């Protein structure tokens, strides 16, 4: 469930979501909530219409794993079947497949227009421009598992418990 809380942490609304959520993100204005559910093979979208929430479900995504909503309210999804990165333009149920077969796992926002995608099978972090939907950079990292972004610094962990620190101010990314 997605639960709305007031300032005293009392439940004011509850939205049904899924069997087992694996990812959740919201639009910057908080009016769109997107949830990935790997077990049920679906993405659940809750959109606030001013006086109520509308729920829609997209099925057959290929077992969605992680999810991200950009400032244009496009929904970015990684999946397990086909190891794809898909983007659903706002209001569309038809995805654009940007990367396939590279073991995508997690999506992280790098800056206001760039996403970093952890690609476990191709041993790299792929940077995607959210406006043009183009790959703008590829960084080779041996067996990456996750990444974190703090300001201009990225931290990337791999399966060997190594942490890479990348100062983006020096790389122009």
mmCIF file of C-alpha atoms in Angstrom:
data_model
loop_
_atom_site.group_PDB
_atom_site.id
_atom_site.type_symbol
_atom_site.label_atom_id
_atom_site.label_comp_id
_atom_site.label_asym_id
_atom_site.label_seq_id
_atom_site.Cartn_x
_atom_site.Cartn_y
_atom_site.Cartn_z
ATOM 1 C CA UNK A 1 0.000 0.000 0.000
ATOM 2 C CA UNK A 2 0.959 3.611 -0.477
ATOM 3 C CA UNK A 3 -0.171 5.438 2.628
ATOM 4 C CA UNK A 4 -0.739 9.171 3.001
ATOM 5 C CA UNK A 5 0.150 10.550 6.424
ATOM 6 C CA UNK A 6 -0.692 13.879 8.018
ATOM 7 C CA UNK A 7 1.763 15.939 10.102
ATOM 8 C CA UNK A 8 1.051 13.728 13.140
ATOM 9 C CA UNK A 9 1.735 10.564 11.113
ATOM 10 C CA UNK A 10 -1.913 9.492 11.087
ATOM 11 C CA UNK A 11 -3.133 7.702 7.976
ATOM 12 C CA UNK A 12 -5.281 10.040 5.868
ATOM 13 C CA UNK A 13 -5.456 7.932 2.695
ATOM 14 C CA UNK A 14 -4.303 4.564 1.463
ATOM 15 C CA UNK A 15 -3.752 3.538 -2.152
ATOM 16 C CA UNK A 16 -3.742 -0.131 -3.126
ATOM 17 C CA UNK A 17 -0.596 -1.023 -5.000
ATOM 18 C CA UNK A 18 0.714 -4.490 -5.554
ATOM 19 C CA UNK A 19 1.750 -7.876 -4.316
ATOM 20 C CA UNK A 20 5.381 -6.923 -3.832
ATOM 21 C CA UNK A 21 6.766 -3.563 -4.871
ATOM 22 C CA UNK A 22 10.382 -3.551 -6.030
ATOM 23 C CA UNK A 23 10.609 0.144 -6.867
ATOM 24 C CA UNK A 24 8.728 3.385 -6.297
ATOM 25 C CA UNK A 25 9.186 6.968 -7.443
ATOM 26 C CA UNK A 26 7.113 10.143 -7.592
ATOM 27 C CA UNK A 27 6.947 13.130 -9.899
ATOM 28 C CA UNK A 28 8.537 16.329 -8.611
ATOM 29 C CA UNK A 29 5.074 17.816 -7.959
ATOM 30 C CA UNK A 30 3.941 14.685 -6.062
ATOM 31 C CA UNK A 31 0.913 14.196 -8.333
ATOM 32 C CA UNK A 32 2.176 10.972 -9.934
ATOM 33 C CA UNK A 33 3.330 7.844 -8.115
ATOM 34 C CA UNK A 34 4.830 4.965 -10.106
ATOM 35 C CA UNK A 35 5.438 1.532 -8.589
ATOM 36 C CA UNK A 36 7.177 -1.482 -10.126
ATOM 37 C CA UNK A 37 6.069 -4.966 -9.084
ATOM 38 C CA UNK A 38 8.358 -7.740 -10.316
ATOM 39 C CA UNK A 39 6.298 -10.600 -8.834
ATOM 40 C CA UNK A 40 3.069 -9.506 -10.556
ATOM 41 C CA UNK A 41 4.848 -8.323 -13.753
ATOM 42 C CA UNK A 42 3.232 -4.877 -13.742
ATOM 43 C CA UNK A 43 3.707 -1.170 -13.177
ATOM 44 C CA UNK A 44 1.070 0.641 -11.124
ATOM 45 C CA UNK A 45 0.543 4.348 -11.639
ATOM 46 C CA UNK A 46 -1.429 6.604 -9.294
ATOM 47 C CA UNK A 47 -2.176 10.071 -10.675
ATOM 48 C CA UNK A 48 -3.702 12.788 -8.497
ATOM 49 C CA UNK A 49 -6.533 14.582 -10.317
ATOM 50 C CA UNK A 50 -7.137 17.371 -7.785
ATOM 51 C CA UNK A 51 -9.836 15.695 -5.726
ATOM 52 C CA UNK A 52 -9.067 11.987 -6.137
ATOM 53 C CA UNK A 53 -6.417 9.494 -7.222
ATOM 54 C CA UNK A 54 -6.738 7.551 -10.483
ATOM 55 C CA UNK A 55 -4.973 4.202 -10.692
ATOM 56 C CA UNK A 56 -3.839 2.551 -13.915
ATOM 57 C CA UNK A 57 -1.890 -0.653 -14.437
ATOM 58 C CA UNK A 58 0.539 -1.557 -17.201
ATOM 59 C CA UNK A 59 1.111 -5.310 -17.539
ATOM 60 C CA UNK A 60 3.559 -7.389 -19.547
ATOM 61 C CA UNK A 61 6.514 -5.084 -18.893
ATOM 62 C CA UNK A 62 8.953 -8.012 -18.653
ATOM 63 C CA UNK A 63 9.091 -8.226 -14.857
ATOM 64 C CA UNK A 64 9.877 -4.588 -13.957
ATOM 65 C CA UNK A 65 12.614 -4.048 -11.423
ATOM 66 C CA UNK A 66 13.414 -0.381 -10.809
ATOM 67 C CA UNK A 67 11.445 2.727 -11.744
ATOM 68 C CA UNK A 68 12.040 6.472 -12.101
ATOM 69 C CA UNK A 69 9.765 9.431 -12.948
ATOM 70 C CA UNK A 70 11.528 12.366 -14.630
ATOM 71 C CA UNK A 71 10.482 16.034 -14.559
ATOM 72 C CA UNK A 72 8.389 15.577 -17.727
ATOM 73 C CA UNK A 73 6.581 12.689 -15.936
ATOM 74 C CA UNK A 74 8.013 10.105 -18.317
ATOM 75 C CA UNK A 75 8.301 6.749 -16.549
ATOM 76 C CA UNK A 76 11.613 4.903 -16.846
ATOM 77 C CA UNK A 77 11.610 1.161 -16.048
ATOM 78 C CA UNK A 78 14.294 -1.519 -15.944
ATOM 79 C CA UNK A 79 13.122 -5.093 -16.313
ATOM 80 C CA UNK A 80 14.414 -8.596 -15.705
ATOM 81 C CA UNK A 81 13.065 -10.295 -18.847
ATOM 82 C CA UNK A 82 15.249 -8.999 -21.664
ATOM 83 C CA UNK A 83 17.260 -6.819 -19.267
ATOM 84 C CA UNK A 84 15.847 -3.688 -20.827
ATOM 85 C CA UNK A 85 15.597 -0.012 -20.027
ATOM 86 C CA UNK A 86 12.218 1.230 -21.220
ATOM 87 C CA UNK A 87 10.748 4.714 -21.119
ATOM 88 C CA UNK A 88 7.026 5.384 -21.252
ATOM 89 C CA UNK A 89 6.393 8.951 -22.438
ATOM 90 C CA UNK A 90 3.883 10.713 -20.164
ATOM 91 C CA UNK A 91 0.375 9.467 -20.908
ATOM 92 C CA UNK A 92 1.561 6.604 -23.153
ATOM 93 C CA UNK A 93 1.363 2.868 -22.549
ATOM 94 C CA UNK A 94 3.784 2.128 -25.388
ATOM 95 C CA UNK A 95 7.417 1.978 -24.266
ATOM 96 C CA UNK A 96 10.542 3.038 -26.080
ATOM 97 C CA UNK A 97 13.274 0.431 -25.473
ATOM 98 C CA UNK A 98 16.605 2.208 -25.061
ATOM 99 C CA UNK A 99 18.972 -0.518 -23.869
ATOM 100 C CA UNK A 100 18.467 -4.277 -24.122
ATOM 101 C CA UNK A 101 20.320 -7.369 -22.945
ATOM 102 C CA UNK A 102 22.796 -5.660 -20.629
ATOM 103 C CA UNK A 103 21.510 -6.660 -17.194
ATOM 104 C CA UNK A 104 20.021 -3.345 -16.109
ATOM 105 C CA UNK A 105 19.345 -3.170 -12.426
ATOM 106 C CA UNK A 106 18.940 0.275 -10.945
ATOM 107 C CA UNK A 107 18.160 3.779 -12.153
ATOM 108 C CA UNK A 108 19.643 6.823 -10.435
ATOM 109 C CA UNK A 109 19.278 10.507 -11.217
ATOM 110 C CA UNK A 110 22.729 11.955 -11.861
ATOM 111 C CA UNK A 111 21.659 15.545 -12.511
ATOM 112 C CA UNK A 112 18.571 17.418 -13.698
ATOM 113 C CA UNK A 113 18.620 15.760 -17.119
ATOM 114 C CA UNK A 114 20.802 12.652 -16.842
ATOM 115 C CA UNK A 115 20.059 9.169 -15.514
ATOM 116 C CA UNK A 116 22.689 6.597 -14.610
ATOM 117 C CA UNK A 117 21.745 2.980 -15.329
ATOM 118 C CA UNK A 118 23.676 0.165 -13.644
ATOM 119 C CA UNK A 119 24.263 -2.491 -16.351
ATOM 120 C CA UNK A 120 25.434 -5.634 -14.594
ATOM 121 C CA UNK A 121 26.013 -7.895 -17.621
ATOM 122 C CA UNK A 122 27.861 -5.377 -19.787
ATOM 123 C CA UNK A 123 29.987 -4.188 -16.836
ATOM 124 C CA UNK A 124 29.221 -0.500 -17.176
ATOM 125 C CA UNK A 125 27.224 2.480 -16.031
ATOM 126 C CA UNK A 126 25.275 3.984 -18.931
ATOM 127 C CA UNK A 127 24.305 7.658 -18.820
ATOM 128 C CA UNK A 128 21.057 8.612 -20.572
ATOM 129 C CA UNK A 129 19.860 12.131 -21.414
ATOM 130 C CA UNK A 130 16.201 12.229 -20.327
ATOM 131 C CA UNK A 131 15.265 14.893 -22.876
ATOM 132 C CA UNK A 132 16.802 13.338 -25.999
ATOM 133 C CA UNK A 133 16.631 9.731 -24.700
ATOM 134 C CA UNK A 134 20.154 9.220 -26.036
ATOM 135 C CA UNK A 135 23.153 7.529 -24.438
ATOM 136 C CA UNK A 136 25.600 10.300 -23.560
ATOM 137 C CA UNK A 137 28.316 8.294 -21.792
ATOM 138 C CA UNK A 138 29.387 4.769 -20.866
ATOM 139 C CA UNK A 139 31.658 4.124 -17.901
ATOM 140 C CA UNK A 140 33.272 0.668 -17.651
ATOM 141 C CA UNK A 141 32.945 -0.763 -14.119
ATOM 142 C CA UNK A 142 33.624 -4.440 -13.395
ATOM 143 C CA UNK A 143 30.407 -6.139 -12.163
ATOM 144 C CA UNK A 144 28.579 -3.038 -10.825
ATOM 145 C CA UNK A 145 25.664 -3.599 -8.443
ATOM 146 C CA UNK A 146 24.495 -0.123 -7.420
ATOM 147 C CA UNK A 147 25.374 3.554 -7.397
ATOM 148 C CA UNK A 148 24.718 6.654 -5.339
ATOM 149 C CA UNK A 149 24.952 10.297 -6.366
ATOM 150 C CA UNK A 150 25.791 13.082 -3.926
ATOM 151 C CA UNK A 151 26.106 16.452 -5.639
ATOM 152 C CA UNK A 152 28.898 16.186 -8.224
ATOM 153 C CA UNK A 153 30.225 12.902 -6.826
ATOM 154 C CA UNK A 154 29.132 9.399 -7.829
ATOM 155 C CA UNK A 155 29.858 6.289 -5.804
ATOM 156 C CA UNK A 156 29.620 2.941 -7.586
ATOM 157 C CA UNK A 157 29.794 -0.414 -5.799
ATOM 158 C CA UNK A 158 30.641 -3.726 -7.435
ATOM 159 C CA UNK A 159 30.246 -7.368 -6.381
ATOM 160 C CA UNK A 160 33.785 -7.404 -4.969
ATOM 161 C CA UNK A 161 32.789 -4.791 -2.347
ATOM 162 C CA UNK A 162 34.921 -2.204 -4.118
ATOM 163 C CA UNK A 163 33.628 1.365 -4.190
ATOM 164 C CA UNK A 164 34.522 3.683 -7.027
ATOM 165 C CA UNK A 165 34.357 7.422 -6.389
ATOM 166 C CA UNK A 166 33.930 9.556 -9.496
ATOM 167 C CA UNK A 167 34.102 13.334 -9.314
ATOM 168 C CA UNK A 168 31.857 14.494 -12.170
ATOM 169 C CA UNK A 169 33.172 18.060 -11.954
ATOM 170 C CA UNK A 170 36.360 16.669 -13.522
ATOM 171 C CA UNK A 171 34.603 14.520 -16.160
ATOM 172 C CA UNK A 172 32.166 17.169 -17.518
ATOM 173 C CA UNK A 173 29.205 14.817 -16.938
#
